[in-house]
CSV table of C-alpha atoms in Angstrom, one decimal:
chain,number,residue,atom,x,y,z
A,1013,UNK,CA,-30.0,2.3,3.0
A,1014,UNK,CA,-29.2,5.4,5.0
A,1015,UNK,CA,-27.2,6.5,7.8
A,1016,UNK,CA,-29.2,6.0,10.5
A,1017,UNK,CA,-26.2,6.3,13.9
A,1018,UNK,CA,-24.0,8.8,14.8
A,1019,UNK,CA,-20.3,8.9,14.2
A,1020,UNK,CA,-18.2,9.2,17.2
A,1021,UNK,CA,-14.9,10.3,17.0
A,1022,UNK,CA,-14.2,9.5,20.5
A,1023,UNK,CA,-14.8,5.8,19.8
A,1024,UNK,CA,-12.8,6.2,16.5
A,1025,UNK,CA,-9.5,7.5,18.4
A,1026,UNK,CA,-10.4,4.6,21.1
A,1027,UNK,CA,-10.6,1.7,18.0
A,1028,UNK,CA,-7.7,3.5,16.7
A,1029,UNK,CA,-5.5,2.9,19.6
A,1030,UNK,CA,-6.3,-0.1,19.8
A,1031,UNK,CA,-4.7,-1.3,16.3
A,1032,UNK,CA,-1.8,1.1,17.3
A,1033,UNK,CA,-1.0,0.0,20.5
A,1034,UNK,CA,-0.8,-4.1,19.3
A,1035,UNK,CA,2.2,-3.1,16.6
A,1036,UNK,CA,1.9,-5.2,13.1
A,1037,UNK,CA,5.0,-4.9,11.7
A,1038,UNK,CA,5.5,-6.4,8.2
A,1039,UNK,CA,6.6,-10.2,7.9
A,1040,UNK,CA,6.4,-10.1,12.0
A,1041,UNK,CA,4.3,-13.6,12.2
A,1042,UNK,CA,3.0,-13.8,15.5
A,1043,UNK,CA,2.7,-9.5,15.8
A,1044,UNK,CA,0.5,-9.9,13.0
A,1045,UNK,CA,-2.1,-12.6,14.3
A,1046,UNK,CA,-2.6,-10.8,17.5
A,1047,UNK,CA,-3.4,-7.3,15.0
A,1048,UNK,CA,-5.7,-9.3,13.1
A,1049,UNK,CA,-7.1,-10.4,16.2
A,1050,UNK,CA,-7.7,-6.9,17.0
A,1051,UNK,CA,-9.3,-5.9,13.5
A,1052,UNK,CA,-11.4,-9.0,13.8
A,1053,UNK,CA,-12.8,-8.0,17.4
A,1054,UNK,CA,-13.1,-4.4,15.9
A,1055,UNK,CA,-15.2,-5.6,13.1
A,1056,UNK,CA,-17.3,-7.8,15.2
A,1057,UNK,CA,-18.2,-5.3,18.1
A,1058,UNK,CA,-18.7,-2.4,15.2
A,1059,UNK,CA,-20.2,-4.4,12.6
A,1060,UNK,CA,-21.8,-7.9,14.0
A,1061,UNK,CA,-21.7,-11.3,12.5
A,1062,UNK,CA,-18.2,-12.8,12.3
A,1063,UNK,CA,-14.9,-11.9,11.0
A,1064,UNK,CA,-12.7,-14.3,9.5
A,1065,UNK,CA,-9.2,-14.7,10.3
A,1066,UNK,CA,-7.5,-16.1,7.1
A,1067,UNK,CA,-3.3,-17.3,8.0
A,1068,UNK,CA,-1.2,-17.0,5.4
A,1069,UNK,CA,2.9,-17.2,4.5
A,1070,UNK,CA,3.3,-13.5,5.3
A,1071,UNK,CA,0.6,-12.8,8.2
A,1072,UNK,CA,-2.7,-13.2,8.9
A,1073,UNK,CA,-6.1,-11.4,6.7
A,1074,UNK,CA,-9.1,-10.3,7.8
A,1075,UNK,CA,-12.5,-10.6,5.8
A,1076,UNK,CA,-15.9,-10.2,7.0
A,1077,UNK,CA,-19.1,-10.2,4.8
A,1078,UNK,CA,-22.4,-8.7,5.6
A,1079,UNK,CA,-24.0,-11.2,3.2
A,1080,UNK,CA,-26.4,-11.3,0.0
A,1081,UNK,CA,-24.6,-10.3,-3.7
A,1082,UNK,CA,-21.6,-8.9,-3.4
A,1083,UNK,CA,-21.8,-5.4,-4.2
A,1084,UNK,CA,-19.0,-3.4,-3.0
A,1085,UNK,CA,-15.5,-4.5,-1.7
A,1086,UNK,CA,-13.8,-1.9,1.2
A,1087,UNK,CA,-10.0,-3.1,1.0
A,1088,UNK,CA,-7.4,-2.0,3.4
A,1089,UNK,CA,-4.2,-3.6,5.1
A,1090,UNK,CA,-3.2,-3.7,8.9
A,1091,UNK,CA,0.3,-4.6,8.7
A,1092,UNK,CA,2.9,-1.2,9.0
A,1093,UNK,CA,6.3,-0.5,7.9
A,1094,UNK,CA,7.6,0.5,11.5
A,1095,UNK,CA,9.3,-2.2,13.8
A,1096,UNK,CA,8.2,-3.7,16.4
A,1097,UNK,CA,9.3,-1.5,19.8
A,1098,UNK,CA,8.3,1.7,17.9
A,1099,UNK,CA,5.9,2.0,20.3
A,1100,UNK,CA,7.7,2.8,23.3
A,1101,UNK,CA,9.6,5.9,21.6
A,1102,UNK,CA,6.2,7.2,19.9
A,1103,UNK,CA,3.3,5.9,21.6
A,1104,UNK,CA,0.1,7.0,20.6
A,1105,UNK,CA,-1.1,10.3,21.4
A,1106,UNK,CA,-3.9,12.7,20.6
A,1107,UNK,CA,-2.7,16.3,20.8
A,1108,UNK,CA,-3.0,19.9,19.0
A,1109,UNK,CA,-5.8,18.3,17.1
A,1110,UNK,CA,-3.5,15.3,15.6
A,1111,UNK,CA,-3.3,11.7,16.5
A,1112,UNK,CA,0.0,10.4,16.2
A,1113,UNK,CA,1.7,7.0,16.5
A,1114,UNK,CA,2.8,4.1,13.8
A,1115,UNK,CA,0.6,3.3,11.8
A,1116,UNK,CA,-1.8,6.0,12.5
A,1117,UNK,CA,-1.9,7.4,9.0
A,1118,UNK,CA,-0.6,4.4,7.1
A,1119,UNK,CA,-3.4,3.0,7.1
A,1120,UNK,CA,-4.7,2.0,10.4
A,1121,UNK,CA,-7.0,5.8,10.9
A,1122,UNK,CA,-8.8,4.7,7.6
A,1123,UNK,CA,-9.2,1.5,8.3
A,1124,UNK,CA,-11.2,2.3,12.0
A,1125,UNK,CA,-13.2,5.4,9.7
A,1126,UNK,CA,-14.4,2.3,7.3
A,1127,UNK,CA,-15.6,0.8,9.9
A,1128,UNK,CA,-17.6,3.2,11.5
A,1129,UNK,CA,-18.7,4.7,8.5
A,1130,UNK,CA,-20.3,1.5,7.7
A,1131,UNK,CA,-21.7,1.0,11.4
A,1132,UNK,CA,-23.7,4.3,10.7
A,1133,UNK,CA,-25.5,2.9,8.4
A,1134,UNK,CA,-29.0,0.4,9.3
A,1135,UNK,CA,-27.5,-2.6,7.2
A,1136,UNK,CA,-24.6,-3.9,5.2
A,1137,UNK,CA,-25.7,-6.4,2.4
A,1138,UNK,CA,-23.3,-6.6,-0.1
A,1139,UNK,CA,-20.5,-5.2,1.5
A,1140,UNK,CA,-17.2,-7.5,1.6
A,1141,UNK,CA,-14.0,-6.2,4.0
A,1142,UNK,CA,-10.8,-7.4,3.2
A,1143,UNK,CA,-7.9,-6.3,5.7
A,1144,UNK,CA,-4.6,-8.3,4.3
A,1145,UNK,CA,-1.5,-8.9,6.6
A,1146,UNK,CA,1.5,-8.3,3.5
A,1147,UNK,CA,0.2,-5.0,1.3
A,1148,UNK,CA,3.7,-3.0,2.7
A,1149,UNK,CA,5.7,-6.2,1.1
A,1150,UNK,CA,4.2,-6.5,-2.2
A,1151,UNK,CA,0.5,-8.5,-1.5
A,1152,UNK,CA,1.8,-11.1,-2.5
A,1153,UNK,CA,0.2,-13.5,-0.6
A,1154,UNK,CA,-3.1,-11.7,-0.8
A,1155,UNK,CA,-3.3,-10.7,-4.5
A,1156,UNK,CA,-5.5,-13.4,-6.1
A,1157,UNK,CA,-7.9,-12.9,-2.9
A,1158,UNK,CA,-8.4,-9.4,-3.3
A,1159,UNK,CA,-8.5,-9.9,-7.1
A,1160,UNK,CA,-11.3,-12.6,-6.6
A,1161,UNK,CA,-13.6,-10.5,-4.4
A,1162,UNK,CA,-13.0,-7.2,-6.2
A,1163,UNK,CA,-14.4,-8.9,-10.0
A,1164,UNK,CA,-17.4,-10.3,-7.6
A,1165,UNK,CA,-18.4,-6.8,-5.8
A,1166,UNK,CA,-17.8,-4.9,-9.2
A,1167,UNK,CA,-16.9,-1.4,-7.5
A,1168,UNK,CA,-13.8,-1.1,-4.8
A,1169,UNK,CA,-13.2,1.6,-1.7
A,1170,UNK,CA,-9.4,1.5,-0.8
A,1171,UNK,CA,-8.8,3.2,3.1
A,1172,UNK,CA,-5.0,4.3,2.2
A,1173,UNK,CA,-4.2,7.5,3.5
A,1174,UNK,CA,-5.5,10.7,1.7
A,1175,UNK,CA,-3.7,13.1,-0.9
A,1176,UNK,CA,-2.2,15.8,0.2
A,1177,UNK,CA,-4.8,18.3,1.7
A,1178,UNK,CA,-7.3,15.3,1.8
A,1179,UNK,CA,-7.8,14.7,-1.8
A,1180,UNK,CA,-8.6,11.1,-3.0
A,1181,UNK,CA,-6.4,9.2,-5.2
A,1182,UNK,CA,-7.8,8.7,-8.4
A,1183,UNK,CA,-4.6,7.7,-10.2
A,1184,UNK,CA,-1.5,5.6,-9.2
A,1185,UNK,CA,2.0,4.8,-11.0
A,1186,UNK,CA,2.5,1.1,-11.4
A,1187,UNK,CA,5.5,-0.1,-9.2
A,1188,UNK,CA,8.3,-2.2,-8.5
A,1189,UNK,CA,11.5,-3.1,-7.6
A,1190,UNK,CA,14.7,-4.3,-9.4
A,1191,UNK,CA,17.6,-6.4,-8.0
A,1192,UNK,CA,21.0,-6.5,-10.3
A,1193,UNK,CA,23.4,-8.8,-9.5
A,1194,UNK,CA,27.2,-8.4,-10.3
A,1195,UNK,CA,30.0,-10.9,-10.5
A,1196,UNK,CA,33.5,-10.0,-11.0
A,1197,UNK,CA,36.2,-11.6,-9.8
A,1198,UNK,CA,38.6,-10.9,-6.9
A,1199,UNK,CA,42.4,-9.9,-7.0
A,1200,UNK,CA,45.0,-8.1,-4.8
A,1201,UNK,CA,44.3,-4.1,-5.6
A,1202,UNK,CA,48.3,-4.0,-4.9
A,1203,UNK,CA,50.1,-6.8,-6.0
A,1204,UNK,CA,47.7,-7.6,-9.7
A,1205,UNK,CA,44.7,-5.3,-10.2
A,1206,UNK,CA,44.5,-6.4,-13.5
A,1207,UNK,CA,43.6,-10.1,-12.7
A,1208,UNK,CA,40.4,-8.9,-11.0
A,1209,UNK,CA,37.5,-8.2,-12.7
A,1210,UNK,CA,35.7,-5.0,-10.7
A,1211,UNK,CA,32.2,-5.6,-10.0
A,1212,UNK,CA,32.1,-2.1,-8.7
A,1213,UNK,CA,33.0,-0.4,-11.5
A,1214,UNK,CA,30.8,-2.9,-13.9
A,1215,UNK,CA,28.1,-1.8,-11.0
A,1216,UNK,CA,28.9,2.0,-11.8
A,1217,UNK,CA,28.3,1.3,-15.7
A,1218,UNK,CA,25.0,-0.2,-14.8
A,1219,UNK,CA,23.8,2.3,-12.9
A,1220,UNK,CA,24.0,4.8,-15.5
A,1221,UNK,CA,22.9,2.6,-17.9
A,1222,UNK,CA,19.7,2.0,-15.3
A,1223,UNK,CA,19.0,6.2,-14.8
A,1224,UNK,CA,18.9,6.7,-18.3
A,1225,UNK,CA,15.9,4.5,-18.2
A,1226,UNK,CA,13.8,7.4,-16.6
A,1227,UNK,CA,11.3,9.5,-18.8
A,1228,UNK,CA,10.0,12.0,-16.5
A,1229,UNK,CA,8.0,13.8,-19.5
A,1230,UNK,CA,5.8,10.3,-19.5
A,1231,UNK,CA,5.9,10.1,-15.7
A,1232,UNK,CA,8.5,7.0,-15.9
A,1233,UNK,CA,11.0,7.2,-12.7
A,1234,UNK,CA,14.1,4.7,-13.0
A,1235,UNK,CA,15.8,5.3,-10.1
A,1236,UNK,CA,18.9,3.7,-8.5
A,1237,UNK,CA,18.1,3.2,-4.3
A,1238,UNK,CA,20.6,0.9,-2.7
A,1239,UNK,CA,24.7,-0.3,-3.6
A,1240,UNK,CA,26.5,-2.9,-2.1
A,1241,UNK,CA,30.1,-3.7,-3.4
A,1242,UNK,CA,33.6,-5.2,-2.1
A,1243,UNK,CA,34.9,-6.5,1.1
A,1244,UNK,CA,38.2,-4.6,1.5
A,1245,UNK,CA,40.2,-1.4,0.5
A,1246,UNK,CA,42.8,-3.9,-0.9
A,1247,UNK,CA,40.6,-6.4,-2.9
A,1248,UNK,CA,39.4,-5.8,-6.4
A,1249,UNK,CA,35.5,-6.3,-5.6
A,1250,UNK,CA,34.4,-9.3,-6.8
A,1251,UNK,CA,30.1,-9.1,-6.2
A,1252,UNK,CA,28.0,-6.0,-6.3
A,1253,UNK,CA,24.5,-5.3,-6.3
A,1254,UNK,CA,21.9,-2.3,-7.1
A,1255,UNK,CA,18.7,-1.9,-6.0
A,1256,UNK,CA,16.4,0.0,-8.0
A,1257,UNK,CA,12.7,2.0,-7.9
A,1258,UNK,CA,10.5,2.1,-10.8
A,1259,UNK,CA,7.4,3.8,-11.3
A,1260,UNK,CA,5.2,3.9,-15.2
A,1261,UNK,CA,1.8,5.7,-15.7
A,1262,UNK,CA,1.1,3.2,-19.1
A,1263,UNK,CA,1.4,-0.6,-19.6
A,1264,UNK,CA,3.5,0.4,-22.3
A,1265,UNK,CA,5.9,1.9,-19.9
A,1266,UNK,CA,5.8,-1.1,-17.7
A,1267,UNK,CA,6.8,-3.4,-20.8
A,1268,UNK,CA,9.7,-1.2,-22.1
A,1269,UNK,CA,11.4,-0.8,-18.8
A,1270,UNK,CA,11.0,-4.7,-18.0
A,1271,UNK,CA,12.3,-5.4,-21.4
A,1272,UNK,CA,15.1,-3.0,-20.8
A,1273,UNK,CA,16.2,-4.3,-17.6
A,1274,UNK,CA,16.1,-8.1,-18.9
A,1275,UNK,CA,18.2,-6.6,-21.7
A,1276,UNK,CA,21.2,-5.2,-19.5
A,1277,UNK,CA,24.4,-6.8,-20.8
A,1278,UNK,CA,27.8,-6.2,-18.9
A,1279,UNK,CA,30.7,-3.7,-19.7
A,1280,UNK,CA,33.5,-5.5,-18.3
A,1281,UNK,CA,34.5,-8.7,-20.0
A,1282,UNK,CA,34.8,-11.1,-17.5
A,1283,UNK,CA,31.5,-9.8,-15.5
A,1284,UNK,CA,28.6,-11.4,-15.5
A,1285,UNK,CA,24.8,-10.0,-14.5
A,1286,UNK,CA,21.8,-11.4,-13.0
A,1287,UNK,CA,18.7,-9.4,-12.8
A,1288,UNK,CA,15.8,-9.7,-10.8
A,1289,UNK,CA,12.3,-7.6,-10.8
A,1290,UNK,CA,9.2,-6.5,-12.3
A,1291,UNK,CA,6.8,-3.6,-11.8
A,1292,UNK,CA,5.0,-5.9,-9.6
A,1293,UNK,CA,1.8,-3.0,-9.0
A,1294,UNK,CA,0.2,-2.3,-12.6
A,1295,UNK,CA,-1.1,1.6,-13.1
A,1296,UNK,CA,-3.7,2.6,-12.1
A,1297,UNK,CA,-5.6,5.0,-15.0
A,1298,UNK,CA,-7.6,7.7,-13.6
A,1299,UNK,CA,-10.4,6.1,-15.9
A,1300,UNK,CA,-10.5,3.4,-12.8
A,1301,UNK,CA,-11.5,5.7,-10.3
A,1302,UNK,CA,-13.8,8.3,-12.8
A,1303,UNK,CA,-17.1,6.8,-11.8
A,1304,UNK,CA,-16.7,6.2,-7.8
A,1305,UNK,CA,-14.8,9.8,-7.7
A,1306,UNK,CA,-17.8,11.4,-9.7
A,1307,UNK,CA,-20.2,10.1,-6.3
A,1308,UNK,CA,-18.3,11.1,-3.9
A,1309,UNK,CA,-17.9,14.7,-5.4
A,1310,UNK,CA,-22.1,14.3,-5.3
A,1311,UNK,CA,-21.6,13.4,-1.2
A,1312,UNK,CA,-18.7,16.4,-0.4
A,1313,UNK,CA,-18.7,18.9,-3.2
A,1314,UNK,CA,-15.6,20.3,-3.7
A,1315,UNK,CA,-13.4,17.3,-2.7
A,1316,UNK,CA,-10.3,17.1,-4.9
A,1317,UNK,CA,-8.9,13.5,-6.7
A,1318,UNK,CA,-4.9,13.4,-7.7
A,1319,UNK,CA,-3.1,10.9,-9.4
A,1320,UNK,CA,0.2,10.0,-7.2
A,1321,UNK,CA,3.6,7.9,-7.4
A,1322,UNK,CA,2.7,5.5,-4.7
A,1323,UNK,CA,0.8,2.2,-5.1
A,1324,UNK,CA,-1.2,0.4,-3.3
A,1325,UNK,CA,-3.9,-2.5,-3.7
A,1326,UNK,CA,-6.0,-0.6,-5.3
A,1327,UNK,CA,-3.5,-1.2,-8.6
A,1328,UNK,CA,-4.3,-4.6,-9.0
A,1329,UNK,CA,-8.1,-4.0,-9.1
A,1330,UNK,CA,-8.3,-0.8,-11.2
A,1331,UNK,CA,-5.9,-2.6,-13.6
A,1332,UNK,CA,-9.0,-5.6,-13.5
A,1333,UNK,CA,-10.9,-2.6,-14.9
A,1334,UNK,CA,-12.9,-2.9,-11.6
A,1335,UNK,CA,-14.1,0.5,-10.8
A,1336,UNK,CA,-11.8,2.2,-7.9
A,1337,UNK,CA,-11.3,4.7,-5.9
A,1338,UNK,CA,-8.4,5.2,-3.5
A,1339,UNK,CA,-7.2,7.5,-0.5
A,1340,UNK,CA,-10.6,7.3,1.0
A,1341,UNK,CA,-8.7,6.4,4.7
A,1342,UNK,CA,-7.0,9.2,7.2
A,1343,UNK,CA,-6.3,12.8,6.3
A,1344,UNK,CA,-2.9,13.7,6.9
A,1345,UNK,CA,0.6,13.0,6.0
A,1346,UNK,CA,4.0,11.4,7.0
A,1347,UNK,CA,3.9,7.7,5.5
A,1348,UNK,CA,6.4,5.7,6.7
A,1349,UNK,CA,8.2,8.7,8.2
A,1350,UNK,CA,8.4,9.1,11.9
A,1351,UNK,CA,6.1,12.6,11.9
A,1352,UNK,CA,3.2,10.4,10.8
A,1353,UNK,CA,0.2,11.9,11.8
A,1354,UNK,CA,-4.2,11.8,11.5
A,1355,UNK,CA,-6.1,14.9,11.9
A,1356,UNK,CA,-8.8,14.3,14.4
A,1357,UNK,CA,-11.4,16.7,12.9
A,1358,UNK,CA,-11.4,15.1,9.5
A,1359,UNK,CA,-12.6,11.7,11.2
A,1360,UNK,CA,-16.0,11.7,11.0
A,1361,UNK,CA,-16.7,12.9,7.6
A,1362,UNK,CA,-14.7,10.8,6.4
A,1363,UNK,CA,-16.6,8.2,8.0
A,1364,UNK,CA,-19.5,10.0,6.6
A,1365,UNK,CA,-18.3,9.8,3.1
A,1366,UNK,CA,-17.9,6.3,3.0
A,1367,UNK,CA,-21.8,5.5,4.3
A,1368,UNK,CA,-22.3,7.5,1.7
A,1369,UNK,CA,-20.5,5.7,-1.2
A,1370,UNK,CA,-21.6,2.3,-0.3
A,1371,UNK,CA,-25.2,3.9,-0.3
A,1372,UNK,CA,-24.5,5.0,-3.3
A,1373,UNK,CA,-23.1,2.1,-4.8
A,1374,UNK,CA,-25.8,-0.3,-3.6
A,1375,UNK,CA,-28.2,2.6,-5.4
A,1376,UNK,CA,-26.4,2.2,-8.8
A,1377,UNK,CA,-27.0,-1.3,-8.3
A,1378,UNK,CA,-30.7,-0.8,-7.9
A,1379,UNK,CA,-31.7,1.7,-10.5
C-alpha cells in the first residue's frame, strides 16, 4: 500500500468550505443531517463506495468502510460548538496563509486532511471512518459505536486539532461535568431573614468545599464554572446551583473525586443537596498512544506528542487499551474561540502523514 496521488491543497480548502459553509451546530437536528450529508458526499466523491448515514437522538453519524478485516479506525466528529448564523459574521476565508471560519480548526480541517490523505493512497481495505454528530456534547449517543469499531480495527487515528505548534496528542485528562443542586427555603430578607434557609450561602460553602478538591501536583483540576442563586434583592434565596469542571490524569483520580462529590453533605441545616455528574471521558495514558506515536515519528522525524487537558473521543478508546493516537487533524489554534484558525501550508503533510500511518498500520498487521 503506497501513496500513489497527489495531495491538493486547493481541493482540500474547496472540501473544507464545503463542511464550513453548511454550519453543524451541536444538538441542531436538521443542521446536522444536511452536514452529514456533506461528509457523506465528501467521502463518496474522495473515497468511492458508499457512506452510511446513521440518525441518532443527537444528530446524524457518518461511517464508511473500505472493506476486508478491519484494521484501522480514523474517528472524527462534524458537529461544532458555534451557533447556527455564525456564518454570516465570519464566513470562511483563506488569507495571510490561514483559513478561517467555524469549525475550521475544531475539527472540520482534519477531518477533509483524513480524507484526502487516504484518497492518496491506491486502496483502502481495512480502514473504517467514523464521523459522529454529538462528540462537543459528551458522545453520548455515539460511544458504544465508536467503542465497537475501535476493539474490531485494533489501532485508532483521532483528526482533532493539533497541539500547540502541531504536535500530536499522545495524552488526554479524563473529563466531566458536575451539576450541584441547592434547596433552601425562601423568606422576606427584611421582615424574617432568619426563617429562610440561604441556598446562596450553603452554595458559597460548597464551592469551597468543591475547589479544595483540586490537586494540581497530580494534574487533578476541580474547578467551579457557572452560579445561579435567588430571584430578588429582598428574598432569602431559596435554590442555587454550581456547575463544575473536572479534569484527572489516573482512574484513581477519577474515583476519588466522584466519590467526593457523591459525598458533599450540606452546611446549613435546613438545606438539602442534589448532585449530578461524572468524569464522563476516562484518561487517556500516554501508554495509549506510545506505539502509533513511535510510527509517525518514523514518517516526520522530529514531530512532537503532548499530553493536554482536553478530551476528546479518543478517551474512550485508549481507555479500551486500543492503541491511539490523537491531534492528527488541522494545525493551528483557537477551539471554540472566535480567532479559530488552519494553517494552509501544514495541509498536505498532514494529509501525507496519515497515508502514511494507515500504511503503516496495515504493515504491522502483515509482518
Amino acid at each position: 500500500m503506497h501513496q500513489s496521488t497527489e495531495i491538493s491543497t486547493e481541493a482540500m480548502l474547496a472540501d473544507l468550505r464545503r463542511l464550513v459553509e453548511v454550519e453543524s451546530p451541536s444538538r441542531d437536528l436538521a443542521a446536522l443531517q444536511e452536514s452529514a450529508e456533506a461528509v457523506a458526499e465528501i467521502l463518496e466523491k474522495r473515497l468511492g463506495g458508499k457512506a452510511v448515514l446513521l440518525p441518532g437522538e443527537a444528530g446524524t453519524h457518518v461511517r464508511w468502510s473500505g472493506g476486508g478485516t478491519p484494521r484501522v479506525l480514523v474517528l472524527g466528529h462534524h458537529d461544532t460548538v458555534f451557533p447556527k448564523g455564525t456564518l454570516n459574521t465570519r464566513p470562511f476565508r483563506v488569507a495571510d496563509g490561514r483559513a478561517t471560519g467555524p469549525g475550521v480548526f475544531d475539527m472540520l480541517g482534519g477531518l477533509v486532511q483524513a480524507v484526502h490523505g487516504l484518497a492518496a493512497l491506491d486502496e483502502l481495505s481495512g480502514v473504517e471512518i467514523l464521523v459522529t454528530a454529538d462528540e462537543e456534547v459528551g458522545s453520548g449517543t455515539s460511544r458504544a459505536l465508536i467503542e465497537e469499531l475501535a476493539r474490531e480495527c485494533g489501532a485508532v487515528l483521532v483528526f482533532e486539532g493539533s497541539a500547540e505548534g502541531g504536535g500530536l496528542k499522545t495524552g488526554r485528562k479524563g473529563c466531566g461535568t458536575f451539576r450541584v443542586d441547592i434547596e433552601g427555603r425562601a423568606a422576606h430578607a427584611g421582615l424574617e431573614p432568619a426563617a429562610g434557609v440561604n441556598a446562596l450561602v450553603e452554595a458559597a460553602h460548597q464551592v469551597l468545599a468543591i475547589a479544595a478538591l483540586s490537586r494540581p501536583g497530580v494534574g487533578t483540576t476541580v474547578t467551579p464554572t457557572v452560579a445561579t442563586a435567588g430571584t430578588s434583592d429582598n428574598v432569602v434565596p431559596a435554590e442555587a446551583t454550581v456547575l463544575v469542571d473536572v479534569r484527572v490524569e489516573s482512574a484513581a483520580e477519577k474515583d476519588r473525586v466522584e466519590a467526593a462529590f457523591a459525598a458533599l453533605t450540606p452546611h446549613l441545616l435546613g438545606a438539602r443537596l442534589k448532585v449530578q455528574g461524572a468524569v464522563g471521558r476516562p484518561p487517556m495514558p500516554e501508554s495509549a498512544a506510545a506505539e502509533l506515536f513511535a510510527m509517525a515519528q518514523r514518517l516526520q522525524p522530529g514531530i512532537e506528542g503532548k499530553a493536554v487537558g482536553g478530551g476528546s473521543d479518543g478517551n474512550f478508546t485508549a481507555a479500551l487499551g486500543v492503541p491511539t493516537l490523537d491531534g492528527l487533524g488541522a494545525v493551528g489554534g483557537g477551539a471554540h474561540a472566535d480567532h479559530e484558525y488552519l494553517v494552509v501550508d501544514a495541509m498536505a503533510e498532514r494529509a501525507r502523514l496519515v497515508g502514511g500511518l494507515v500504511a503503516s498500520i496495515r504493515h504491522s498487521h502483515q509482518g
